[in-house]
């Protein structure tokens, strides 16, 4: 749609010594794929596009929903840059795939804001990364059931090569390679969320 994501799948990456990276993280990281500066600049542009979309309808009431916890950092950078023409409010969505030993599980457990808070509003789902797509599929289903005026999706990172279900993403930051990624809010066992850049995790960490 309005999205013109930056595809970094064939781009050069950086070593962990070329940017400031916590020493404790360095042995676990393979490469830095996107620096914080690039991520923030891209989010500014995404915010501009989202704001433009609110000018199309006078009655628009934007409700930005942060998918916890991975999207917290993206949300915190994005939302101050928004300048919606109409009303604006925000909230959170909890989502988790049941993954324990069951790789076939395609449903995500989702809890969304109650009907009276999002009914009639233009809900913008703000998510860190889309992989197979099941999580966002469940979120959209749950949000739509609360009768919003519209639903749109902003995703910072898109692991497009792994998609299993088709989902229309309105705003995409970057198309990223099929690797396990951490940083800028993304975690592995709750670690690395506070890494400023997007990095690939070394396979030794995933095995151990
Ligand atoms: P999906 O249902 O396969 O699209 O999974 C999306 C969710 O899985 C995201 O919201 C993340 O929480 C998590 N996820 C997928 N890939 C990664 C990754 O590379 N690093 C960290 N979390 C990931
Ligand atoms: Mg997530």
PDB file of C-alpha atoms and ligand atoms in Angstrom:
ATOM      1  CA  UNK A   1       0.000   0.000   0.000  1.00  0.00           C
ATOM      2  CA  UNK A   2       1.570   3.302   1.080  1.00  0.00           C
ATOM      3  CA  UNK A   3       4.569   1.343   2.262  1.00  0.00           C
ATOM      4  CA  UNK A   4       7.923   1.448   0.458  1.00  0.00           C
ATOM      5  CA  UNK A   5      10.090  -0.616   2.805  1.00  0.00           C
ATOM      6  CA  UNK A   6      13.883  -0.617   2.728  1.00  0.00           C
ATOM      7  CA  UNK A   7      15.066  -4.085   1.743  1.00  0.00           C
ATOM      8  CA  UNK A   8      18.294  -4.876   3.587  1.00  0.00           C
ATOM      9  CA  UNK A   9      18.443  -8.565   2.698  1.00  0.00           C
ATOM     10  CA  UNK A  10      21.323  -8.096   0.276  1.00  0.00           C
ATOM     11  CA  UNK A  11      23.018  -5.206   2.011  1.00  0.00           C
ATOM     12  CA  UNK A  12      26.323  -5.154   3.823  1.00  0.00           C
ATOM     13  CA  UNK A  13      26.189  -5.448   7.565  1.00  0.00           C
ATOM     14  CA  UNK A  14      28.515  -4.104  10.263  1.00  0.00           C
ATOM     15  CA  UNK A  15      30.687  -5.612  12.936  1.00  0.00           C
ATOM     16  CA  UNK A  16      29.814  -5.114  16.590  1.00  0.00           C
ATOM     17  CA  UNK A  17      32.977  -2.994  16.946  1.00  0.00           C
ATOM     18  CA  UNK A  18      31.810  -0.414  14.425  1.00  0.00           C
ATOM     19  CA  UNK A  19      29.068   0.885  16.727  1.00  0.00           C
ATOM     20  CA  UNK A  20      28.620   1.166  20.475  1.00  0.00           C
ATOM     21  CA  UNK A  21      27.472  -2.245  21.686  1.00  0.00           C
ATOM     22  CA  UNK A  22      27.351  -3.580  25.260  1.00  0.00           C
ATOM     23  CA  UNK A  23      30.462  -5.734  25.843  1.00  0.00           C
ATOM     24  CA  UNK A  24      28.310  -8.473  27.378  1.00  0.00           C
ATOM     25  CA  UNK A  25      26.337  -8.788  24.154  1.00  0.00           C
ATOM     26  CA  UNK A  26      29.246  -8.836  21.703  1.00  0.00           C
ATOM     27  CA  UNK A  27      30.075 -12.580  21.844  1.00  0.00           C
ATOM     28  CA  UNK A  28      26.410 -13.426  21.236  1.00  0.00           C
ATOM     29  CA  UNK A  29      25.911 -11.258  18.171  1.00  0.00           C
ATOM     30  CA  UNK A  30      26.798 -12.167  14.642  1.00  0.00           C
ATOM     31  CA  UNK A  31      26.455  -8.814  12.938  1.00  0.00           C
ATOM     32  CA  UNK A  32      24.787  -5.441  13.200  1.00  0.00           C
ATOM     33  CA  UNK A  33      22.242  -5.252  10.391  1.00  0.00           C
ATOM     34  CA  UNK A  34      20.720  -1.808  10.902  1.00  0.00           C
ATOM     35  CA  UNK A  35      22.100   0.998  13.052  1.00  0.00           C
ATOM     36  CA  UNK A  36      19.943   2.967  15.464  1.00  0.00           C
ATOM     37  CA  UNK A  37      20.294   6.098  13.350  1.00  0.00           C
ATOM     38  CA  UNK A  38      18.847   4.409  10.295  1.00  0.00           C
ATOM     39  CA  UNK A  39      16.022   2.883  12.326  1.00  0.00           C
ATOM     40  CA  UNK A  40      15.056   6.231  13.859  1.00  0.00           C
ATOM     41  CA  UNK A  41      15.209   8.053  10.507  1.00  0.00           C
ATOM     42  CA  UNK A  42      13.005   5.412   8.942  1.00  0.00           C
ATOM     43  CA  UNK A  43      10.489   5.638  11.797  1.00  0.00           C
ATOM     44  CA  UNK A  44      10.285   9.420  11.250  1.00  0.00           C
ATOM     45  CA  UNK A  45       9.239   8.812   7.668  1.00  0.00           C
ATOM     46  CA  UNK A  46       6.727   6.159   8.712  1.00  0.00           C
ATOM     47  CA  UNK A  47       5.232   8.625  11.220  1.00  0.00           C
ATOM     48  CA  UNK A  48       4.886  11.213   8.471  1.00  0.00           C
ATOM     49  CA  UNK A  49       2.992   8.756   6.271  1.00  0.00           C
ATOM     50  CA  UNK A  50       0.709   7.673   9.108  1.00  0.00           C
ATOM     51  CA  UNK A  51      -0.046  11.324   9.908  1.00  0.00           C
ATOM     52  CA  UNK A  52      -0.834  12.017   6.233  1.00  0.00           C
ATOM     53  CA  UNK A  53      -3.398   9.232   6.281  1.00  0.00           C
ATOM     54  CA  UNK A  54      -5.355  10.980   9.034  1.00  0.00           C
ATOM     55  CA  UNK A  55      -5.903  14.068   6.859  1.00  0.00           C
ATOM     56  CA  UNK A  56      -8.120  12.087   4.500  1.00  0.00           C
ATOM     57  CA  UNK A  57     -11.067  12.014   6.897  1.00  0.00           C
ATOM     58  CA  UNK A  58     -12.130  14.917   9.073  1.00  0.00           C
ATOM     59  CA  UNK A  59     -13.719  12.594  11.594  1.00  0.00           C
ATOM     60  CA  UNK A  60     -10.671  10.381  12.018  1.00  0.00           C
ATOM     61  CA  UNK A  61      -9.906   9.200  15.545  1.00  0.00           C
ATOM     62  CA  UNK A  62      -6.531   7.518  15.631  1.00  0.00           C
ATOM     63  CA  UNK A  63      -5.931   4.861  18.282  1.00  0.00           C
ATOM     64  CA  UNK A  64      -2.341   3.604  18.313  1.00  0.00           C
ATOM     65  CA  UNK A  65      -1.966   0.173  19.926  1.00  0.00           C
ATOM     66  CA  UNK A  66       1.460  -1.102  20.994  1.00  0.00           C
ATOM     67  CA  UNK A  67       1.948  -4.869  20.788  1.00  0.00           C
ATOM     68  CA  UNK A  68       3.841  -5.765  23.978  1.00  0.00           C
ATOM     69  CA  UNK A  69       6.628  -6.122  24.667  1.00  0.00           C
ATOM     70  CA  UNK A  70       8.764  -6.152  21.526  1.00  0.00           C
ATOM     71  CA  UNK A  71       7.209  -3.054  19.964  1.00  0.00           C
ATOM     72  CA  UNK A  72       7.660  -0.816  23.030  1.00  0.00           C
ATOM     73  CA  UNK A  73      10.761   0.869  21.697  1.00  0.00           C
ATOM     74  CA  UNK A  74       9.349   1.318  18.181  1.00  0.00           C
ATOM     75  CA  UNK A  75       6.152   2.722  19.712  1.00  0.00           C
ATOM     76  CA  UNK A  76       8.117   5.098  21.952  1.00  0.00           C
ATOM     77  CA  UNK A  77       9.971   6.515  18.964  1.00  0.00           C
ATOM     78  CA  UNK A  78       7.021   6.562  16.568  1.00  0.00           C
ATOM     79  CA  UNK A  79       4.173   8.078  18.569  1.00  0.00           C
ATOM     80  CA  UNK A  80       5.816  11.411  19.557  1.00  0.00           C
ATOM     81  CA  UNK A  81       6.435  11.981  15.839  1.00  0.00           C
ATOM     82  CA  UNK A  82       2.764  11.559  14.890  1.00  0.00           C
ATOM     83  CA  UNK A  83       0.668  14.631  14.157  1.00  0.00           C
ATOM     84  CA  UNK A  84      -2.854  13.323  13.583  1.00  0.00           C
ATOM     85  CA  UNK A  85      -5.483  15.827  12.475  1.00  0.00           C
ATOM     86  CA  UNK A  86      -8.240  14.457  14.684  1.00  0.00           C
ATOM     87  CA  UNK A  87      -8.512  12.850  18.112  1.00  0.00           C
ATOM     88  CA  UNK A  88      -5.676  10.643  19.276  1.00  0.00           C
ATOM     89  CA  UNK A  89      -5.417   8.011  21.977  1.00  0.00           C
ATOM     90  CA  UNK A  90      -3.321   4.937  22.647  1.00  0.00           C
ATOM     91  CA  UNK A  91      -3.201   1.610  24.394  1.00  0.00           C
ATOM     92  CA  UNK A  92      -1.575  -1.816  24.416  1.00  0.00           C
ATOM     93  CA  UNK A  93      -2.155  -5.290  23.026  1.00  0.00           C
ATOM     94  CA  UNK A  94      -0.749  -8.465  24.590  1.00  0.00           C
ATOM     95  CA  UNK A  95       0.090 -11.256  22.186  1.00  0.00           C
ATOM     96  CA  UNK A  96       2.005 -14.499  22.456  1.00  0.00           C
ATOM     97  CA  UNK A  97       2.250 -17.536  20.255  1.00  0.00           C
ATOM     98  CA  UNK A  98       2.024 -20.837  22.081  1.00  0.00           C
ATOM     99  CA  UNK A  99       5.371 -22.207  21.009  1.00  0.00           C
ATOM    100  CA  UNK A 100       6.400 -24.665  23.714  1.00  0.00           C
ATOM    101  CA  UNK A 101       7.361 -27.691  21.663  1.00  0.00           C
ATOM    102  CA  UNK A 102       4.537 -27.147  19.235  1.00  0.00           C
ATOM    103  CA  UNK A 103       5.926 -25.621  16.094  1.00  0.00           C
ATOM    104  CA  UNK A 104       2.621 -26.247  14.358  1.00  0.00           C
ATOM    105  CA  UNK A 105       0.679 -23.879  16.629  1.00  0.00           C
ATOM    106  CA  UNK A 106      -0.723 -21.147  14.451  1.00  0.00           C
ATOM    107  CA  UNK A 107      -2.836 -19.301  16.990  1.00  0.00           C
ATOM    108  CA  UNK A 108      -1.652 -16.521  19.216  1.00  0.00           C
ATOM    109  CA  UNK A 109      -3.173 -15.730  22.577  1.00  0.00           C
ATOM    110  CA  UNK A 110      -4.229 -12.118  22.268  1.00  0.00           C
ATOM    111  CA  UNK A 111      -5.776  -9.577  24.589  1.00  0.00           C
ATOM    112  CA  UNK A 112      -6.960  -6.339  23.045  1.00  0.00           C
ATOM    113  CA  UNK A 113      -8.484  -3.131  24.467  1.00  0.00           C
ATOM    114  CA  UNK A 114     -12.157  -3.411  25.427  1.00  0.00           C
ATOM    115  CA  UNK A 115     -14.818  -2.538  22.883  1.00  0.00           C
ATOM    116  CA  UNK A 116     -15.753   0.880  24.286  1.00  0.00           C
ATOM    117  CA  UNK A 117     -12.179   2.162  23.959  1.00  0.00           C
ATOM    118  CA  UNK A 118     -11.697   1.279  20.274  1.00  0.00           C
ATOM    119  CA  UNK A 119     -15.195   1.107  18.788  1.00  0.00           C
ATOM    120  CA  UNK A 120     -15.460   3.543  15.856  1.00  0.00           C
ATOM    121  CA  UNK A 121     -11.776   4.459  15.966  1.00  0.00           C
ATOM    122  CA  UNK A 122      -9.016   4.088  13.376  1.00  0.00           C
ATOM    123  CA  UNK A 123      -6.875   1.515  15.101  1.00  0.00           C
ATOM    124  CA  UNK A 124      -3.195   1.444  14.185  1.00  0.00           C
ATOM    125  CA  UNK A 125      -1.514  -1.770  15.329  1.00  0.00           C
ATOM    126  CA  UNK A 126       2.164  -1.099  16.075  1.00  0.00           C
ATOM    127  CA  UNK A 127       4.237  -4.290  15.949  1.00  0.00           C
ATOM    128  CA  UNK A 128       7.980  -4.929  16.059  1.00  0.00           C
ATOM    129  CA  UNK A 129       8.389  -7.754  13.574  1.00  0.00           C
ATOM    130  CA  UNK A 130       6.279  -9.964  11.340  1.00  0.00           C
ATOM    131  CA  UNK A 131       7.565 -13.465  10.748  1.00  0.00           C
ATOM    132  CA  UNK A 132       5.127 -16.216   9.745  1.00  0.00           C
ATOM    133  CA  UNK A 133       2.261 -13.784  10.263  1.00  0.00           C
ATOM    134  CA  UNK A 134       0.095 -15.754  12.673  1.00  0.00           C
ATOM    135  CA  UNK A 135       0.495 -13.285  15.525  1.00  0.00           C
ATOM    136  CA  UNK A 136      -0.723 -10.316  13.498  1.00  0.00           C
ATOM    137  CA  UNK A 137      -3.476 -12.410  11.964  1.00  0.00           C
ATOM    138  CA  UNK A 138      -4.832 -13.180  15.435  1.00  0.00           C
ATOM    139  CA  UNK A 139      -4.452  -9.566  16.529  1.00  0.00           C
ATOM    140  CA  UNK A 140      -6.342  -8.213  13.505  1.00  0.00           C
ATOM    141  CA  UNK A 141      -9.108 -10.761  14.095  1.00  0.00           C
ATOM    142  CA  UNK A 142      -9.483  -9.759  17.742  1.00  0.00           C
ATOM    143  CA  UNK A 143      -9.352  -6.020  17.045  1.00  0.00           C
ATOM    144  CA  UNK A 144     -11.853  -6.263  14.174  1.00  0.00           C
ATOM    145  CA  UNK A 145     -14.344  -7.983  16.481  1.00  0.00           C
ATOM    146  CA  UNK A 146     -14.520  -4.744  18.558  1.00  0.00           C
ATOM    147  CA  UNK A 147     -15.985  -2.758  15.642  1.00  0.00           C
ATOM    148  CA  UNK A 148     -13.258  -0.195  14.988  1.00  0.00           C
ATOM    149  CA  UNK A 149     -13.809   2.225  12.100  1.00  0.00           C
ATOM    150  CA  UNK A 150     -10.649   0.898  10.433  1.00  0.00           C
ATOM    151  CA  UNK A 151      -7.608  -1.243  11.184  1.00  0.00           C
ATOM    152  CA  UNK A 152      -4.124  -0.558   9.842  1.00  0.00           C
ATOM    153  CA  UNK A 153      -0.749  -2.071  10.677  1.00  0.00           C
ATOM    154  CA  UNK A 154       2.717  -0.583  11.155  1.00  0.00           C
ATOM    155  CA  UNK A 155       5.560  -3.080  11.375  1.00  0.00           C
ATOM    156  CA  UNK A 156       9.192  -2.096  11.830  1.00  0.00           C
ATOM    157  CA  UNK A 157      10.793  -5.295  10.522  1.00  0.00           C
ATOM    158  CA  UNK A 158       9.382  -7.766   7.994  1.00  0.00           C
ATOM    159  CA  UNK A 159      10.870 -11.276   7.701  1.00  0.00           C
ATOM    160  CA  UNK A 160       8.998 -11.708   4.470  1.00  0.00           C
ATOM    161  CA  UNK A 161      10.671 -14.933   3.293  1.00  0.00           C
ATOM    162  CA  UNK A 162       9.060 -16.833   6.167  1.00  0.00           C
ATOM    163  CA  UNK A 163       5.459 -15.697   5.725  1.00  0.00           C
ATOM    164  CA  UNK A 164       2.805 -18.432   6.045  1.00  0.00           C
ATOM    165  CA  UNK A 165      -0.352 -16.300   5.960  1.00  0.00           C
ATOM    166  CA  UNK A 166      -1.072 -13.333   3.755  1.00  0.00           C
ATOM    167  CA  UNK A 167      -1.454 -10.070   5.627  1.00  0.00           C
ATOM    168  CA  UNK A 168      -1.669  -6.527   4.276  1.00  0.00           C
ATOM    169  CA  UNK A 169       0.855  -4.374   6.083  1.00  0.00           C
ATOM    170  CA  UNK A 170       0.195  -0.659   5.612  1.00  0.00           C
ATOM    171  CA  UNK A 171       3.528   0.661   6.894  1.00  0.00           C
ATOM    172  CA  UNK A 172       6.713  -1.412   6.830  1.00  0.00           C
ATOM    173  CA  UNK A 173      10.111  -0.158   7.968  1.00  0.00           C
ATOM    174  CA  UNK A 174      12.602  -2.714   6.698  1.00  0.00           C
ATOM    175  CA  UNK A 175      12.532  -6.085   4.945  1.00  0.00           C
ATOM    176  CA  UNK A 176      15.007  -8.242   6.861  1.00  0.00           C
ATOM    177  CA  UNK A 177      16.700 -11.602   6.251  1.00  0.00           C
ATOM    178  CA  UNK A 178      15.542 -14.913   7.703  1.00  0.00           C
ATOM    179  CA  UNK A 179      17.720 -14.901  10.805  1.00  0.00           C
ATOM    180  CA  UNK A 180      16.969 -14.573  14.501  1.00  0.00           C
ATOM    181  CA  UNK A 181      17.147 -10.848  15.223  1.00  0.00           C
ATOM    182  CA  UNK A 182      17.572  -8.924  18.451  1.00  0.00           C
ATOM    183  CA  UNK A 183      17.841  -5.327  19.556  1.00  0.00           C
ATOM    184  CA  UNK A 184      15.725  -2.211  19.250  1.00  0.00           C
ATOM    185  CA  UNK A 185      13.132  -3.910  21.475  1.00  0.00           C
ATOM    186  CA  UNK A 186      13.485  -7.435  20.085  1.00  0.00           C
ATOM    187  CA  UNK A 187      14.599 -10.060  22.568  1.00  0.00           C
ATOM    188  CA  UNK A 188      15.831 -13.588  22.957  1.00  0.00           C
ATOM    189  CA  UNK A 189      14.752 -14.862  26.376  1.00  0.00           C
ATOM    190  CA  UNK A 190      14.141 -11.236  27.439  1.00  0.00           C
ATOM    191  CA  UNK A 191      17.724 -10.210  26.660  1.00  0.00           C
ATOM    192  CA  UNK A 192      19.098  -7.711  24.120  1.00  0.00           C
ATOM    193  CA  UNK A 193      15.985  -5.487  24.076  1.00  0.00           C
ATOM    194  CA  UNK A 194      18.229  -2.610  25.184  1.00  0.00           C
ATOM    195  CA  UNK A 195      20.663  -3.029  22.314  1.00  0.00           C
ATOM    196  CA  UNK A 196      20.319   0.160  20.254  1.00  0.00           C
ATOM    197  CA  UNK A 197      20.797  -1.467  16.865  1.00  0.00           C
ATOM    198  CA  UNK A 198      19.230  -4.405  15.049  1.00  0.00           C
ATOM    199  CA  UNK A 199      21.572  -7.397  15.138  1.00  0.00           C
ATOM    200  CA  UNK A 200      21.559 -11.044  14.152  1.00  0.00           C
ATOM    201  CA  UNK A 201      22.065 -13.511  16.972  1.00  0.00           C
ATOM    202  CA  UNK A 202      24.900 -16.021  16.733  1.00  0.00           C
ATOM    203  CA  UNK A 203      23.649 -19.563  16.197  1.00  0.00           C
ATOM    204  CA  UNK A 204      25.611 -20.793  19.264  1.00  0.00           C
ATOM    205  CA  UNK A 205      23.276 -18.744  21.480  1.00  0.00           C
ATOM    206  CA  UNK A 206      20.164 -20.244  19.895  1.00  0.00           C
ATOM    207  CA  UNK A 207      21.462 -23.792  20.400  1.00  0.00           C
ATOM    208  CA  UNK A 208      22.677 -23.282  23.951  1.00  0.00           C
TER     209      UNK A 208
HETATM  210  P1  LIG B   1       4.716 -14.596  13.695  1.00  0.00           P
HETATM  211  O1  LIG B   1       3.412 -15.006  14.296  1.00  0.00           O
HETATM  212  O2  LIG B   1       5.484 -15.780  13.171  1.00  0.00           O
HETATM  213  O3  LIG B   1       4.574 -13.514  12.650  1.00  0.00           O
HETATM  214  O4  LIG B   1       5.623 -14.080  14.877  1.00  0.00           O
HETATM  215  C1  LIG B   1       5.769 -12.767  15.196  1.00  0.00           C
HETATM  216  C2  LIG B   1       6.284 -12.621  16.613  1.00  0.00           C
HETATM  217  O5  LIG B   1       7.379 -13.528  16.865  1.00  0.00           O
HETATM  218  C3  LIG B   1       6.827 -11.244  16.813  1.00  0.00           C
HETATM  219  O6  LIG B   1       5.857 -10.420  17.399  1.00  0.00           O
HETATM  220  C4  LIG B   1       8.007 -11.467  17.732  1.00  0.00           C
HETATM  221  O7  LIG B   1       7.575 -11.366  19.069  1.00  0.00           O
HETATM  222  C5  LIG B   1       8.452 -12.869  17.479  1.00  0.00           C
HETATM  223  N1  LIG B   1       9.619 -12.920  16.562  1.00  0.00           N
HETATM  224  C6  LIG B   1       9.642 -13.363  15.291  1.00  0.00           C
HETATM  225  N2  LIG B   1      10.871 -13.297  14.760  1.00  0.00           N
HETATM  226  C7  LIG B   1      11.662 -12.781  15.725  1.00  0.00           C
HETATM  227  C8  LIG B   1      13.073 -12.464  15.770  1.00  0.00           C
HETATM  228  O8  LIG B   1      13.846 -12.630  14.819  1.00  0.00           O
HETATM  229  N3  LIG B   1      13.519 -11.953  16.959  1.00  0.00           N
HETATM  230  C9  LIG B   1      12.715 -11.745  18.027  1.00  0.00           C
HETATM  231  N4  LIG B   1      11.403 -12.022  18.016  1.00  0.00           N
HETATM  232  C10 LIG B   1      10.866 -12.547  16.877  1.00  0.00           C
HETATM  233 MG1  LIG B   2       5.973  -9.108  18.952  1.00  0.00          MG
END
